[in-house]
Amino acid sequence: MTRPGFPRASTAFVLLAASHAPASADFRVCNETRSLINLAVGTNAGEDFSTEGWWTVTPGSCATLVRGPLTGRYLYLYGTDTNGADVLKGAVTMCIDRGKFKVFGIENCWRRGLQAVAFAEIDTQDSPDWTTFLTEPGR
């Protein structure tokens, strides 16, 4: 399930996060790995959560997943490599779909024709602006 030349261990990316304060406030993810990564984000949507995907982030680039000032302390991130293998360790189960999606609610994923996966929780420390960096293990 891994690409030739990339051992399976390389898909267990390390998640680093740092507050960042440019002119506009957003949630960004920067890919500092050698792999193309597909991302989905989970956010608080009032009384429930919503999930949305997909952003494709090439090695050495960044993607803005949430535009505007962040309103909650926690965001949730799910990522896969080009083979569909999970690249982040997560513990919060939320719903995704195979194609481009925006889903409200995290309950009964299977009943709604969706897939339940484990998102990583990102603590933004109540910052209105946050950048998360994905790196290879050991970096």
GROMACS .gro file of C-alpha atoms in nm:
model
  139
    1MET     CA    1   0.000   0.000   0.000
    2THR     CA    2   0.300   0.231  -0.014
    3ARG     CA    3   0.458   0.389  -0.315
    4PRO     CA    4   0.781   0.230  -0.439
    5GLY     CA    5   1.077   0.381  -0.257
    6PHE     CA    6   0.867   0.505   0.037
    7PRO     CA    7   0.851   0.266   0.333
    8ARG     CA    8   0.521   0.243   0.518
    9ALA     CA    9   0.674   0.412   0.821
   10SER     CA   10   0.714   0.733   0.621
   11THR     CA   11   0.336   0.773   0.611
   12ALA     CA   12   0.319   0.825   0.987
   13PHE     CA   13   0.381   1.198   0.968
   14VAL     CA   14   0.461   1.413   1.264
   15LEU     CA   15   0.219   1.696   1.325
   16LEU     CA   16   0.374   2.024   1.436
   17ALA     CA   17   0.176   2.339   1.501
   18ALA     CA   18   0.276   2.697   1.556
   19SER     CA   19   0.085   3.017   1.589
   20HIS     CA   20   0.144   3.251   1.299
   21ALA     CA   21   0.031   3.612   1.264
   22PRO     CA   22   0.023   3.737   0.903
   23ALA     CA   23  -0.210   4.012   0.778
   24SER     CA   24  -0.511   3.781   0.743
   25ALA     CA   25  -0.630   3.528   0.999
   26ASP     CA   26  -0.681   3.173   0.867
   27PHE     CA   27  -0.611   2.805   0.938
   28ARG     CA   28  -0.334   2.680   0.710
   29VAL     CA   29  -0.158   2.346   0.673
   30CYS     CA   30   0.193   2.331   0.528
   31ASN     CA   31   0.326   2.008   0.382
   32GLU     CA   32   0.696   1.971   0.466
   33THR     CA   33   0.704   1.606   0.359
   34ARG     CA   34   0.804   1.438   0.034
   35SER     CA   35   0.449   1.313  -0.029
   36LEU     CA   36   0.136   1.464  -0.177
   37ILE     CA   37  -0.126   1.479   0.098
   38ASN     CA   38  -0.506   1.505   0.076
   39LEU     CA   39  -0.665   1.687   0.371
   40ALA     CA   40  -1.006   1.727   0.532
   41VAL     CA   41  -1.090   1.962   0.818
   42GLY     CA   42  -1.345   1.941   1.098
   43THR     CA   43  -1.481   2.253   1.266
   44ASN     CA   44  -1.740   2.345   1.525
   45ALA     CA   45  -2.056   2.444   1.337
   46GLY     CA   46  -2.267   2.575   1.624
   47GLU     CA   47  -2.456   2.291   1.789
   48ASP     CA   48  -2.266   2.026   1.594
   49PHE     CA   49  -1.950   1.979   1.390
   50SER     CA   50  -1.894   1.994   1.018
   51THR     CA   51  -1.628   1.830   0.808
   52GLU     CA   52  -1.508   1.939   0.467
   53GLY     CA   53  -1.258   1.811   0.211
   54TRP     CA   54  -1.054   1.776   0.005
   55TRP     CA   55  -0.746   1.994  -0.026
   56THR     CA   56  -0.448   1.847  -0.208
   57VAL     CA   57  -0.121   1.981  -0.072
   58THR     CA   58   0.197   1.917  -0.266
   59PRO     CA   59   0.534   1.881  -0.091
   60GLY     CA   60   0.672   2.219   0.012
   61SER     CA   61   0.340   2.404  -0.019
   62CYS     CA   62   0.060   2.522   0.209
   63ALA     CA   63  -0.320   2.522   0.182
   64THR     CA   64  -0.574   2.743   0.360
   65LEU     CA   65  -0.847   2.515   0.498
   66VAL     CA   66  -1.041   2.775   0.698
   67ARG     CA   67  -1.055   3.137   0.583
   68GLY     CA   68  -1.103   3.418   0.832
   69PRO     CA   69  -1.043   3.444   1.205
   70LEU     CA   70  -1.079   3.117   1.395
   71THR     CA   71  -1.363   3.120   1.644
   72GLY     CA   72  -1.301   2.801   1.842
   73ARG     CA   73  -1.000   2.664   2.024
   74TYR     CA   74  -0.998   2.326   1.846
   75LEU     CA   75  -0.990   2.225   1.480
   76TYR     CA   76  -0.971   1.870   1.350
   77LEU     CA   77  -0.750   1.745   1.068
   78TYR     CA   78  -0.753   1.425   0.863
   79GLY     CA   79  -0.500   1.341   0.595
   80THR     CA   80  -0.420   1.062   0.351
   81ASP     CA   81  -0.139   0.998   0.108
   82THR     CA   82  -0.197   0.919  -0.259
   83ASN     CA   83  -0.253   0.552  -0.172
   84GLY     CA   84  -0.533   0.641   0.070
   85ALA     CA   85  -0.327   0.555   0.381
   86ASP     CA   86  -0.387   0.774   0.688
   87VAL     CA   87  -0.096   1.011   0.752
   88LEU     CA   88  -0.206   1.160   1.086
   89LYS     CA   89  -0.277   0.992   1.417
   90GLY     CA   90  -0.620   1.094   1.540
   91ALA     CA   91  -0.873   1.003   1.806
   92VAL     CA   92  -1.182   1.208   1.716
   93THR     CA   93  -1.421   1.020   1.486
   94MET     CA   94  -1.585   1.232   1.217
   95CYS     CA   95  -1.740   1.172   0.875
   96ILE     CA   96  -1.581   1.205   0.531
   97ASP     CA   97  -1.684   1.123   0.176
   98ARG     CA   98  -1.472   1.002  -0.116
   99GLY     CA   99  -1.528   1.304  -0.340
  100LYS     CA  100  -1.536   1.672  -0.254
  101PHE     CA  101  -1.771   1.712   0.043
  102LYS     CA  102  -1.912   1.926   0.321
  103VAL     CA  103  -2.094   1.726   0.588
  104PHE     CA  104  -2.280   1.851   0.895
  105GLY     CA  105  -2.283   1.623   1.199
  106ILE     CA  106  -2.044   1.349   1.303
  107GLU     CA  107  -2.296   1.083   1.407
  108ASN     CA  108  -2.413   0.783   1.204
  109CYS     CA  109  -2.160   0.826   0.926
  110TRP     CA  110  -2.222   0.479   0.780
  111ARG     CA  111  -2.600   0.521   0.780
  112ARG     CA  112  -2.558   0.839   0.579
  113GLY     CA  113  -2.336   0.671   0.321
  114LEU     CA  114  -2.019   0.828   0.459
  115GLN     CA  115  -1.698   0.691   0.609
  116ALA     CA  116  -1.606   0.736   0.977
  117VAL     CA  117  -1.236   0.819   1.028
  118ALA     CA  118  -1.016   0.944   1.311
  119PHE     CA  119  -0.926   1.314   1.290
  120ALA     CA  120  -0.633   1.464   1.482
  121GLU     CA  121  -0.730   1.740   1.725
  122ILE     CA  122  -0.543   2.068   1.673
  123ASP     CA  123  -0.531   2.302   1.975
  124THR     CA  124  -0.508   2.655   1.836
  125GLN     CA  125  -0.484   2.799   2.188
  126ASP     CA  126  -0.773   3.033   2.101
  127SER     CA  127  -0.559   3.207   1.841
  128PRO     CA  128  -0.756   3.363   1.550
  129ASP     CA  129  -0.479   3.247   1.313
  130TRP     CA  130  -0.297   2.912   1.303
  131THR     CA  131  -0.058   2.721   1.080
  132THR     CA  132   0.006   2.348   1.117
  133PHE     CA  133   0.316   2.190   0.964
  134LEU     CA  134   0.323   1.825   0.853
  135THR     CA  135   0.672   1.674   0.865
  136GLU     CA  136   0.834   1.336   0.812
  137PRO     CA  137   0.899   1.127   1.125
  138GLY     CA  138   1.226   1.217   1.296
  139ARG     CA  139   1.230   1.578   1.169
   0.00000   0.00000   0.00000
